[in-house]
XYZ file of C-alpha atoms in Angstrom:
695
model
C -24.008 -11.782 -87.850
C -27.118 -10.411 -86.154
C -26.871 -7.229 -84.157
C -25.798 -8.029 -80.616
C -28.959 -6.400 -79.291
C -31.055 -8.810 -81.380
C -28.854 -11.805 -80.614
C -28.742 -11.303 -76.864
C -31.230 -13.518 -75.036
C -32.720 -14.811 -78.289
C -32.742 -18.374 -76.900
C -34.104 -17.424 -73.477
C -37.709 -17.439 -72.276
C -37.059 -14.161 -70.501
C -39.265 -11.401 -69.178
C -39.672 -9.795 -72.606
C -40.811 -13.090 -74.141
C -43.158 -13.785 -71.226
C -44.774 -10.375 -71.635
C -45.316 -11.142 -75.296
C -46.407 -14.777 -75.053
C -48.411 -14.904 -71.820
C -51.875 -13.447 -71.222
C -51.527 -10.290 -69.151
C -53.231 -11.744 -66.075
C -51.062 -14.888 -66.268
C -47.885 -12.831 -66.599
C -48.854 -10.684 -63.603
C -49.765 -13.725 -61.499
C -46.497 -15.486 -62.395
C -44.382 -12.455 -61.463
C -46.258 -12.127 -58.168
C -45.761 -15.825 -57.429
C -42.015 -15.490 -58.050
C -41.796 -12.330 -55.954
C -43.592 -13.914 -52.986
C -41.844 -17.273 -53.327
C -45.105 -19.216 -53.405
C -45.881 -22.508 -55.130
C -47.119 -22.216 -58.694
C -50.833 -22.936 -59.112
C -51.306 -25.792 -61.610
C -53.757 -23.841 -63.773
C -51.222 -21.022 -64.024
C -48.454 -23.541 -64.713
C -50.444 -25.053 -67.603
C -50.761 -21.663 -69.331
C -47.053 -20.921 -68.845
C -46.087 -24.395 -70.083
C -48.206 -24.063 -73.229
C -46.676 -20.692 -74.082
C -43.163 -21.939 -73.302
C -43.668 -24.988 -75.529
C -44.976 -22.945 -78.476
C -42.062 -20.514 -78.184
C -39.531 -23.350 -77.958
C -40.955 -25.127 -81.013
C -40.768 -21.849 -82.965
C -37.071 -21.825 -82.089
C -36.591 -25.385 -83.358
C -36.827 -27.288 -80.057
C -38.216 -30.834 -80.115
C -37.451 -31.868 -76.514
C -37.499 -30.459 -73.005
C -35.388 -31.248 -69.966
C -35.194 -30.320 -66.315
C -31.666 -28.890 -66.136
C -30.174 -29.314 -62.668
C -26.876 -29.240 -60.777
C -26.216 -32.439 -58.803
C -23.217 -32.886 -56.515
C -21.035 -33.947 -59.451
C -19.993 -30.322 -59.997
C -21.446 -30.307 -63.503
C -25.024 -30.164 -64.798
C -27.447 -32.993 -65.550
C -30.365 -33.353 -67.932
C -32.811 -36.044 -69.077
C -34.527 -35.210 -72.373
C -38.203 -35.872 -73.181
C -39.815 -34.998 -76.489
C -42.925 -32.854 -76.752
C -44.698 -35.564 -78.789
C -47.903 -37.163 -77.555
C -49.794 -39.881 -79.562
C -53.275 -39.372 -80.994
C -55.950 -41.961 -81.753
C -55.298 -41.813 -85.504
C -51.665 -42.897 -85.114
C -50.233 -39.406 -85.412
C -48.648 -37.193 -82.744
C -49.262 -33.744 -81.350
C -46.832 -31.536 -79.462
C -47.790 -31.176 -75.817
C -46.210 -29.861 -72.638
C -48.198 -29.643 -69.406
C -47.869 -27.528 -66.314
C -47.097 -30.681 -64.336
C -44.164 -31.455 -66.653
C -42.927 -27.878 -66.294
C -43.090 -27.772 -62.525
C -41.864 -31.271 -61.592
C -39.687 -34.023 -63.004
C -38.651 -37.414 -61.614
C -35.052 -38.362 -62.460
C -33.345 -41.309 -60.795
C -31.811 -40.064 -57.524
C -29.726 -43.096 -56.583
C -27.104 -42.828 -59.329
C -25.942 -39.340 -58.388
C -23.538 -38.622 -55.507
C -25.608 -38.641 -52.322
C -23.171 -39.305 -49.478
C -25.321 -42.052 -48.016
C -28.604 -40.143 -48.165
C -30.052 -42.644 -50.640
C -29.658 -46.373 -51.105
C -29.406 -47.774 -54.636
C -32.847 -49.337 -54.367
C -34.333 -46.007 -53.266
C -34.275 -44.425 -56.675
C -36.966 -41.766 -56.757
C -35.890 -38.135 -56.921
C -37.606 -34.917 -57.908
C -36.664 -31.835 -59.875
C -38.631 -28.642 -59.197
C -38.722 -25.606 -61.494
C -36.806 -22.552 -60.306
C -38.887 -19.740 -61.885
C -36.329 -17.113 -60.787
C -33.927 -18.460 -63.438
C -35.167 -18.241 -67.020
C -35.675 -21.312 -69.206
C -33.494 -21.440 -72.308
C -32.923 -23.467 -75.469
C -29.721 -25.451 -75.958
C -29.154 -28.029 -78.706
C -32.817 -27.908 -79.771
C -33.907 -28.684 -76.227
C -35.925 -26.479 -73.884
C -33.897 -26.420 -70.655
C -35.805 -25.641 -67.459
C -33.549 -24.711 -64.510
C -34.578 -26.788 -61.514
C -33.696 -27.785 -57.982
C -33.083 -31.491 -57.272
C -34.083 -33.396 -54.132
C -34.667 -36.961 -52.996
C -38.002 -38.670 -52.363
C -37.619 -37.903 -48.669
C -36.846 -34.237 -49.295
C -33.055 -34.029 -48.850
C -31.311 -31.584 -51.178
C -29.147 -33.526 -53.644
C -27.982 -30.509 -55.607
C -26.160 -27.198 -55.352
C -29.074 -24.932 -56.316
C -31.442 -25.725 -53.438
C -29.089 -24.618 -50.622
C -28.013 -21.617 -52.716
C -31.618 -20.429 -53.003
C -32.082 -21.035 -49.269
C -29.000 -18.940 -48.481
C -30.283 -16.104 -50.674
C -33.557 -16.085 -48.767
C -31.724 -15.959 -45.432
C -29.477 -13.026 -46.302
C -32.470 -11.203 -47.780
C -34.395 -11.612 -44.532
C -31.570 -10.487 -42.246
C -30.362 -7.618 -44.446
C -33.897 -6.199 -44.563
C -33.971 -6.172 -40.754
C -30.862 -3.977 -40.779
C -32.134 -1.719 -43.567
C -35.398 -1.162 -41.721
C -33.381 0.408 -38.894
C -31.947 2.873 -41.416
C -35.463 3.695 -42.697
C -34.713 2.189 -46.097
C -37.604 1.665 -48.508
C -36.009 -1.508 -49.904
C -38.278 -4.562 -49.959
C -35.754 -7.154 -51.112
C -32.015 -7.715 -50.986
C -30.041 -9.951 -53.304
C -26.417 -10.922 -53.509
C -24.859 -10.493 -56.927
C -21.860 -12.235 -58.449
C -19.593 -11.741 -61.429
C -17.371 -14.847 -61.760
C -14.236 -14.321 -63.874
C -13.413 -17.581 -65.647
C -9.849 -18.616 -66.544
C -9.098 -21.467 -68.967
C -6.494 -22.939 -71.332
C -6.854 -23.666 -75.044
C -4.650 -26.248 -76.769
C -4.797 -28.056 -80.094
C -7.322 -30.880 -79.905
C -5.195 -33.399 -81.828
C -2.418 -32.925 -79.281
C -4.922 -33.168 -76.424
C -6.197 -36.504 -77.731
C -2.653 -37.916 -77.635
C -2.351 -37.269 -73.879
C -4.138 -39.849 -71.717
C -3.571 -37.689 -68.652
C -5.411 -34.738 -70.179
C -8.234 -36.924 -71.498
C -8.773 -38.834 -68.233
C -7.672 -36.293 -65.619
C -7.793 -32.820 -67.180
C -4.153 -32.177 -66.217
C -0.738 -33.386 -67.283
C 0.749 -35.954 -64.920
C 4.094 -35.999 -66.750
C 5.851 -33.250 -68.649
C 9.239 -31.576 -68.624
C 9.156 -27.754 -68.810
C 9.271 -26.142 -72.236
C 12.336 -23.982 -73.030
C 10.014 -20.995 -72.730
C 7.266 -20.559 -70.174
C 5.748 -17.325 -68.869
C 9.002 -15.717 -67.727
C 8.964 -13.011 -70.423
C 5.490 -11.928 -69.266
C 4.576 -11.416 -72.913
C 1.307 -13.330 -73.010
C -0.691 -11.388 -70.408
C -3.025 -8.970 -72.253
C -1.061 -9.708 -75.431
C -2.506 -9.693 -78.933
C -5.050 -12.492 -79.246
C -4.049 -14.977 -81.951
C -6.455 -15.455 -84.900
C -7.482 -19.009 -83.999
C -8.195 -18.040 -80.394
C -9.948 -14.865 -81.515
C -12.271 -16.888 -83.748
C -13.074 -19.150 -80.808
C -13.748 -16.154 -78.535
C -15.982 -14.512 -81.131
C -18.178 -17.587 -81.474
C -18.129 -18.139 -77.714
C -19.440 -14.615 -77.119
C -22.219 -15.139 -79.647
C -23.323 -18.454 -78.152
C -23.263 -17.040 -74.630
C -25.154 -13.907 -75.659
C -27.891 -16.076 -77.203
C -28.306 -17.652 -73.768
C -28.556 -14.250 -72.081
C -25.115 -14.584 -70.476
C -23.462 -11.198 -70.001
C -20.024 -12.079 -71.408
C -18.161 -8.779 -71.249
C -14.354 -9.049 -71.123
C -11.911 -11.410 -72.823
C -8.110 -11.398 -72.812
C -4.943 -13.471 -72.678
C -3.902 -14.509 -69.184
C -0.420 -14.894 -67.683
C 0.519 -18.389 -68.846
C 0.951 -19.300 -72.532
C -2.326 -20.591 -74.026
C -4.248 -19.285 -70.976
C -7.193 -16.900 -71.320
C -9.988 -15.319 -69.297
C -13.643 -14.397 -69.743
C -15.435 -12.059 -67.346
C -19.194 -11.405 -67.242
C -21.233 -8.502 -65.907
C -22.764 -9.103 -62.470
C -25.972 -11.139 -62.138
C -28.112 -12.264 -59.213
C -26.215 -15.101 -57.536
C -28.372 -18.079 -58.546
C -28.523 -16.850 -62.157
C -24.767 -16.215 -62.112
C -24.269 -19.802 -60.915
C -26.469 -21.147 -63.727
C -24.694 -18.971 -66.263
C -21.225 -19.997 -65.120
C -22.109 -23.681 -65.448
C -23.394 -22.966 -68.948
C -20.296 -20.919 -69.771
C -17.984 -23.825 -68.954
C -20.101 -26.216 -71.017
C -20.282 -23.871 -74.014
C -16.524 -23.175 -73.824
C -15.778 -26.862 -74.303
C -18.318 -27.250 -77.090
C -17.169 -24.212 -79.077
C -13.505 -25.149 -78.595
C -14.168 -28.552 -80.157
C -15.680 -26.885 -83.246
C -12.452 -24.929 -83.678
C -10.202 -27.967 -83.325
C -9.264 -26.937 -79.804
C -9.573 -28.427 -76.338
C -10.656 -26.150 -73.483
C -8.953 -27.115 -70.215
C -10.750 -26.032 -67.059
C -8.556 -27.908 -64.571
C -6.949 -25.713 -61.922
C -3.416 -26.863 -62.810
C -3.209 -28.473 -66.251
C 0.522 -27.740 -66.626
C 3.209 -27.854 -63.964
C 5.578 -24.904 -63.633
C 3.254 -22.229 -65.028
C 0.176 -20.523 -63.660
C -2.950 -22.543 -63.117
C -6.488 -21.264 -63.564
C -8.826 -19.761 -60.994
C -12.266 -18.253 -60.899
C -12.603 -14.904 -59.129
C -15.948 -14.591 -57.381
C -16.872 -10.879 -57.266
C -19.587 -10.730 -54.592
C -21.779 -7.856 -53.472
C -25.130 -7.123 -51.814
C -27.765 -4.954 -53.528
C -31.313 -3.809 -52.851
C -34.260 -3.712 -55.222
C -33.952 0.088 -55.052
C -30.550 -0.078 -56.755
C -28.364 0.490 -53.688
C -25.116 -1.450 -53.429
C -24.710 -2.039 -49.701
C -20.949 -2.455 -50.115
C -20.528 0.905 -51.854
C -18.617 3.209 -49.474
C -19.784 6.413 -51.135
C -17.731 9.589 -51.167
C -17.232 9.504 -47.427
C -17.117 5.944 -46.115
C -16.316 7.196 -42.614
C -19.699 8.904 -42.481
C -21.542 6.086 -44.194
C -22.772 4.215 -41.134
C -24.840 1.752 -43.135
C -21.841 0.748 -45.247
C -19.626 0.407 -42.179
C -22.166 -1.842 -40.491
C -22.401 -4.194 -43.489
C -18.615 -4.099 -43.835
C -18.292 -5.047 -40.159
C -20.651 -7.966 -40.686
C -18.487 -9.257 -43.528
C -15.290 -8.840 -41.484
C -16.790 -10.750 -38.546
C -18.176 -13.444 -40.833
C -14.887 -14.057 -42.623
C -12.979 -14.202 -39.333
C -15.384 -16.511 -37.522
C -15.989 -18.811 -40.493
C -12.625 -18.766 -42.271
C -12.704 -22.576 -42.175
C -15.956 -22.696 -44.158
C -14.609 -20.326 -46.800
C -11.552 -22.552 -47.158
C -13.720 -25.678 -47.424
C -15.885 -24.028 -50.080
C -12.928 -23.911 -52.502
C -11.323 -27.225 -51.543
C -10.664 -29.742 -54.312
C -7.910 -32.057 -55.450
C -7.220 -29.775 -58.405
C -7.168 -26.562 -56.408
C -4.644 -28.040 -53.960
C -2.042 -27.776 -56.745
C -2.747 -24.065 -57.189
C -3.399 -22.445 -53.813
C -0.321 -20.934 -52.254
C 1.716 -20.801 -55.452
C 2.670 -17.427 -56.928
C -0.441 -17.396 -59.060
C -3.181 -17.772 -56.467
C -3.865 -16.715 -52.892
C -2.436 -18.757 -50.039
C -4.566 -21.302 -48.191
C -4.721 -18.874 -45.235
C -7.921 -16.817 -45.303
C -7.426 -13.071 -44.821
C -9.097 -9.858 -45.986
C -7.588 -6.965 -47.903
C -9.312 -3.619 -47.287
C -6.728 -1.126 -48.516
C -5.111 1.724 -46.658
C -8.043 4.124 -46.419
C -10.628 1.689 -45.078
C -8.109 0.167 -42.701
C -7.231 3.608 -41.338
C -10.929 4.428 -40.942
C -11.517 1.238 -38.982
C -8.472 1.922 -36.812
C -9.812 5.419 -36.081
C -13.206 3.979 -35.120
C -11.618 1.369 -32.877
C -9.422 3.905 -31.091
C -12.121 6.580 -30.944
C -9.872 9.129 -32.657
C -10.724 11.444 -35.519
C -9.943 10.311 -39.048
C -8.174 12.980 -41.074
C -10.408 12.383 -44.082
C -7.730 11.517 -46.601
C -9.101 12.287 -50.036
C -8.283 10.615 -53.296
C -5.433 12.450 -54.955
C -4.836 12.916 -58.662
C -2.797 10.367 -60.533
C -0.142 12.257 -62.449
C 0.642 10.449 -65.688
C 3.576 12.652 -66.722
C 2.417 13.000 -70.320
C 0.782 16.355 -71.088
C -1.660 15.091 -73.726
C -3.147 12.604 -71.255
C -5.564 13.888 -68.603
C -4.992 13.500 -64.884
C -7.609 11.307 -63.219
C -8.627 10.566 -59.634
C -6.405 8.030 -57.945
C -8.131 5.121 -56.192
C -7.700 5.198 -52.437
C -6.817 1.499 -52.421
C -4.433 -0.471 -54.606
C -5.230 -4.038 -55.644
C -3.761 -6.956 -53.743
C -3.495 -9.970 -56.010
C -2.233 -12.163 -53.157
C -5.283 -11.673 -50.957
C -7.878 -14.462 -50.835
C -10.704 -12.030 -50.049
C -10.111 -8.488 -51.260
C -12.318 -5.395 -51.122
C -12.249 -3.821 -54.586
C -14.261 -0.626 -54.252
C -17.872 -1.818 -53.975
C -17.559 -5.600 -53.764
C -15.402 -8.363 -52.389
C -13.352 -10.501 -54.744
C -13.071 -14.044 -53.394
C -10.027 -15.158 -55.377
C -9.501 -18.703 -54.106
C -11.995 -20.540 -56.320
C -10.587 -23.077 -58.757
C -11.466 -22.718 -62.420
C -13.563 -25.908 -62.605
C -15.496 -25.227 -59.398
C -19.215 -24.494 -59.270
C -19.624 -21.062 -57.702
C -22.661 -22.247 -55.753
C -20.676 -23.634 -52.805
C -18.627 -20.506 -52.035
C -21.697 -18.289 -52.387
C -23.799 -20.510 -50.137
C -21.131 -19.986 -47.491
C -20.768 -16.241 -48.090
C -24.512 -15.623 -48.006
C -25.021 -17.714 -44.883
C -22.132 -16.463 -42.758
C -22.924 -12.798 -43.511
C -26.625 -13.428 -42.828
C -25.673 -14.902 -39.433
C -23.722 -11.765 -38.477
C -26.466 -9.448 -39.737
C -28.943 -11.375 -37.601
C -26.743 -10.907 -34.538
C -26.375 -7.197 -35.321
C -30.125 -6.785 -35.818
C -30.853 -8.530 -32.515
C -28.687 -5.959 -30.718
C -29.765 -2.846 -32.610
C -33.503 -3.539 -32.579
C -33.445 -3.542 -28.756
C -31.284 -0.440 -28.406
C -32.730 2.702 -26.824
C -30.176 4.871 -28.617
C -29.731 3.390 -32.103
C -26.764 5.533 -33.135
C -24.846 4.964 -29.906
C -25.494 1.230 -30.116
C -24.436 1.223 -33.780
C -21.156 2.998 -33.035
C -20.391 0.655 -30.156
C -21.235 -2.421 -32.243
C -18.973 -1.411 -35.134
C -16.157 -0.510 -32.730
C -16.481 -3.812 -30.842
C -16.556 -5.850 -34.064
C -13.421 -4.204 -35.426
C -11.531 -4.722 -32.179
C -12.455 -8.401 -31.905
C -11.969 -9.375 -35.558
C -9.245 -7.127 -36.988
C -6.825 -10.079 -37.019
C -8.395 -11.189 -40.316
C -7.410 -7.915 -42.052
C -4.076 -8.077 -43.854
C -2.992 -5.685 -46.603
C 0.498 -7.076 -47.206
C 2.102 -9.794 -49.315
C 0.195 -13.031 -48.822
C 2.976 -15.021 -50.487
C 5.666 -14.125 -47.961
C 6.934 -16.575 -45.365
C 6.656 -13.752 -42.843
C 2.883 -13.674 -43.375
C 2.584 -17.394 -42.725
C 4.334 -16.905 -39.387
C 2.295 -13.784 -38.620
C -0.975 -15.553 -39.488
C -0.114 -18.353 -37.091
C 0.595 -15.789 -34.398
C -2.812 -14.210 -35.058
C -4.498 -17.582 -34.696
C -5.599 -17.835 -38.322
C -6.066 -21.263 -39.872
C -3.678 -22.628 -42.479
C -5.557 -25.568 -43.992
C -3.169 -26.396 -46.803
C -4.997 -29.294 -48.440
C -8.513 -30.484 -49.102
C -8.090 -33.303 -46.592
C -7.011 -30.788 -43.928
C -9.959 -28.518 -44.662
C -12.927 -30.855 -45.186
C -13.420 -32.072 -41.586
C -14.066 -28.490 -40.456
C -17.245 -28.489 -42.558
C -18.940 -30.793 -40.053
C -17.504 -29.108 -36.955
C -20.285 -28.483 -34.385
C -20.284 -24.685 -34.852
C -20.707 -25.059 -38.619
C -23.423 -27.679 -38.327
C -25.192 -25.334 -35.897
C -24.898 -22.433 -38.348
C -26.328 -24.213 -41.386
C -29.059 -26.082 -39.548
C -30.151 -22.928 -37.699
C -30.716 -21.103 -40.995
C -32.167 -24.226 -42.668
C -29.540 -24.193 -45.424
C -28.653 -27.838 -44.784
C -29.922 -30.466 -42.413
C -27.238 -32.205 -40.388
C -27.684 -35.281 -42.590
C -27.188 -33.160 -45.714
C -23.973 -31.728 -44.261
C -22.528 -35.140 -43.439
C -23.524 -36.385 -46.879
C -21.669 -33.514 -48.522
C -18.605 -34.199 -46.428
C -18.660 -37.828 -47.579
C -19.205 -36.807 -51.212
C -16.344 -34.315 -51.200
C -13.893 -36.650 -49.474
C -14.822 -39.560 -51.745
C -14.476 -37.304 -54.776
C -10.984 -36.292 -53.654
C -9.973 -39.947 -53.307
C -11.532 -40.957 -56.620
C -9.756 -38.170 -58.504
C -6.375 -39.173 -57.088
C -7.138 -42.823 -57.773
C -7.858 -42.073 -61.434
C -4.727 -39.937 -61.674
C -2.560 -42.647 -60.129
C -3.928 -45.341 -62.449
C -3.389 -43.051 -65.433
C 0.205 -42.396 -64.375
C 0.840 -46.117 -64.063
C -0.623 -46.799 -67.504
C 1.372 -44.007 -69.147
C 4.559 -45.053 -67.383
C 4.289 -48.747 -68.216
C 2.723 -48.544 -71.674
C 4.249 -45.343 -73.049
C 7.240 -43.677 -71.425
C 9.251 -46.682 -70.216
C 8.803 -48.582 -73.524
C 9.747 -45.416 -75.456
C 12.897 -44.954 -73.388
C 13.766 -48.643 -73.756
C 13.310 -48.447 -77.517
C 15.523 -45.383 -77.708
C 18.191 -47.114 -75.574
C 18.097 -49.953 -78.096
C 18.491 -47.486 -80.989
C 21.474 -45.865 -79.278
C 23.056 -49.246 -78.523
C 22.619 -50.445 -82.100
C 24.047 -47.175 -83.384
C 27.109 -47.501 -81.158
C 27.630 -51.118 -82.217
C 27.272 -50.218 -85.888
C 29.811 -47.406 -85.549
C 32.302 -49.686 -83.798
C 31.835 -52.322 -86.510
C 32.970 -49.737 -89.040
C 35.806 -48.363 -86.928
C 36.955 -49.957 -83.684
C 38.422 -46.681 -82.393
C 35.332 -44.538 -83.169
C 34.153 -42.265 -80.327
C 30.775 -43.462 -78.991
C 30.720 -41.295 -75.865
C 27.339 -39.763 -76.714
C 25.609 -43.101 -77.203
C 27.288 -44.952 -74.356
C 26.863 -42.236 -71.738
C 23.249 -41.599 -72.730
C 22.493 -45.327 -72.660
C 23.941 -45.543 -69.149
C 22.089 -42.446 -67.968
C 18.766 -43.515 -69.448
C 19.170 -47.041 -68.141
C 19.751 -45.788 -64.612
C 16.793 -43.428 -64.828
C 14.531 -46.136 -66.253
C 15.495 -48.482 -63.429
C 14.662 -45.721 -60.951
C 11.389 -44.979 -62.739
C 10.443 -48.642 -62.683
C 11.008 -48.728 -58.907
C 8.901 -45.578 -58.483
C 6.175 -47.121 -60.658
C 6.154 -50.222 -58.472
C 5.980 -48.069 -55.324
C 2.985 -46.161 -56.696
C 1.299 -49.413 -57.688
C 1.682 -50.732 -54.152
C 0.381 -47.475 -52.669
C -2.733 -47.620 -54.859
C -3.394 -51.215 -53.795
C -3.065 -50.207 -50.145
C -5.428 -47.266 -50.654
C -8.089 -49.615 -51.980
C -8.147 -51.461 -48.637
C -9.545 -48.447 -46.755
C -13.308 -48.295 -46.229
C -13.453 -45.089 -44.191
C -13.461 -42.037 -46.489
C -11.474 -39.856 -44.077
C -8.730 -42.427 -43.511
C -8.579 -43.071 -47.235
C -8.294 -39.326 -47.930
C -5.392 -38.988 -45.504
C -3.612 -41.957 -47.122
C -4.058 -40.540 -50.612
C -2.769 -37.129 -49.469
C 0.242 -38.395 -47.534
C 1.240 -41.528 -49.437
C -0.266 -41.788 -52.925
C 0.356 -38.139 -53.842
C 3.931 -38.458 -52.603
C 4.490 -41.583 -54.708
C 3.020 -39.797 -57.731
C 5.384 -36.865 -57.224
C 8.379 -39.212 -56.953
C 7.407 -40.985 -60.169
C 6.899 -37.730 -62.024
C 10.250 -36.331 -60.884
C 12.217 -39.130 -62.540
C 9.921 -39.361 -65.594
C 10.405 -35.677 -66.314
C 14.180 -36.237 -66.329
C 13.798 -38.992 -68.924
C 11.559 -37.104 -71.348
C 14.137 -34.494 -72.527
C 16.718 -37.223 -73.151
C 14.571 -39.126 -75.672
C 14.850 -38.204 -79.349
C 11.841 -36.376 -80.720
C 10.724 -39.209 -83.000
C 10.580 -41.608 -80.043
C 8.568 -39.436 -77.659
C 5.283 -41.171 -76.796
C 3.195 -38.021 -76.354
C 3.256 -34.257 -77.137
C 5.524 -32.133 -74.959
C 4.717 -28.958 -73.037
C 6.311 -26.929 -75.829
C 4.072 -28.627 -78.403
C 0.884 -27.988 -76.473
C 1.461 -24.514 -75.037
C 2.633 -22.904 -78.257
C 0.582 -24.747 -80.876
C -2.459 -22.466 -81.037
């Protein structure tokens, strides 16, 4: 293996490569263009394209693609070769600035929420020079934004870049008041990625995993996660080999894969990267999920990224560690040694508190999906109620500010380990709260509600925009103030008083909190269908259109896309359940009933007084359960047919949530009683025990 320092970024057209491959004046002009956010001059683009092509060919690339992130939640790419014909019947390798800067994929076949008709096919991809090009599968991949012929954003990157520009603009207004020399502000993200690994042969035998990414049937294994022996446990050799290759492949792509470990559930694991600028982090996370699946396949494994692949054990999330930093290296969410005296920190903290309180509905929408509905609120993920955890010290500081009383300046004590050979070390002034959806963790906020399969772009678009809105309001007040410090103190005090309801440091899983949250007036949007309509509420449309993140048409299109996606996922799941029930489980149970009946008859033929209690009672029990399962299958079939009659996406979503999901749960309940009663040799698919403990 190469040294990690040589391996890292070896397949990326990064700053080091650009310095080496580009003429000095071209490199300088490109960096200035990126810094100022201007359009790339075509003559400059031609030089960059030529150098990029030569570098890619040296690395074995034969094709290029504009790599973009449509509203499917995954990435898209259309490959073109570098070849260009010559007059003598040969080819040369060419790549122009025009091809680098702009592509024209078909826009009508991607989710568009009514923005495009099928006959209106033209769409454009535009190079995002702030995210480095890279080589994957012998193809030069150029990160791009994606929009329609008429200019509507059809992707996740375009609004993310817009939101980054907005928070940069408003944060700089605030920093100017503090005499900061910062000239740019960026949000940074470190998304922790959870996933499952199971044997691929077993995966291929489960239609529900293949079609839906989660098991729709499955009785619990004798052992689950109750012994708590998997979390941070020794990594098994087969998984370790996968993780080793995964790290290497990610490092080649410049992805800062840092931490790997076993998670709580059997066969569950986690990868955590070092922080990156938000749009690069979003690109890298999409790549990480793709590479995970590809590397797993090479090792005879299947990587499951669904939020709840197995019932009864923990599902998988993605923790979005979000912060705000300046180009001078200052983390604006770093309290410092004395957060009470750090007025700048307290102002930015107040903006976040106000943003989360006023736009809790948008944060909930940003993590809404059919898969995540199975996870949120269980004892493995935060509840659907948005709240903020700040810890004791910060909460006490804010209470002191609100009341106008002195804070006693509690200092971090020493953690006494009780073993003399181990040193004492400073104790953190806040504990962690694993039940909080949005927790302050020292110098960042950890948004813990994201599902494992989710693109991080959506939640970060919301975070950037809502905080930018509050910073703008703060700047409008402070810029007009005659006495800046007095106005600052009053603003922080007022914000805390009006928005402290969102702060909760207790147990988010408790029933008492649900009642308390309702008393505080906090939203409890338990499902995707409950949450999605708030996205197009007038106040949220006003927010996004004001900051030019989305047009109103783009917002309504996204609502339609998300609701339709929810319905389509449940439709696929329901059809898969019906197929598995009718073609696999019911026939298997019937066959086993026949085996038991024949066995009992054979025994009685040998001895009329033989005891056939086992066979006869099991035949009766299975027969009753199969009759019940058949009725439940018929009920689900009828519900699916009824769902297909709806034309309105919202009405259809409500029907799927209230009726189809309920019918699916009823069918599963009886099916999971049948499975343990069938002899091993007659089971139609691998069990939970097979899958969770096979690797």
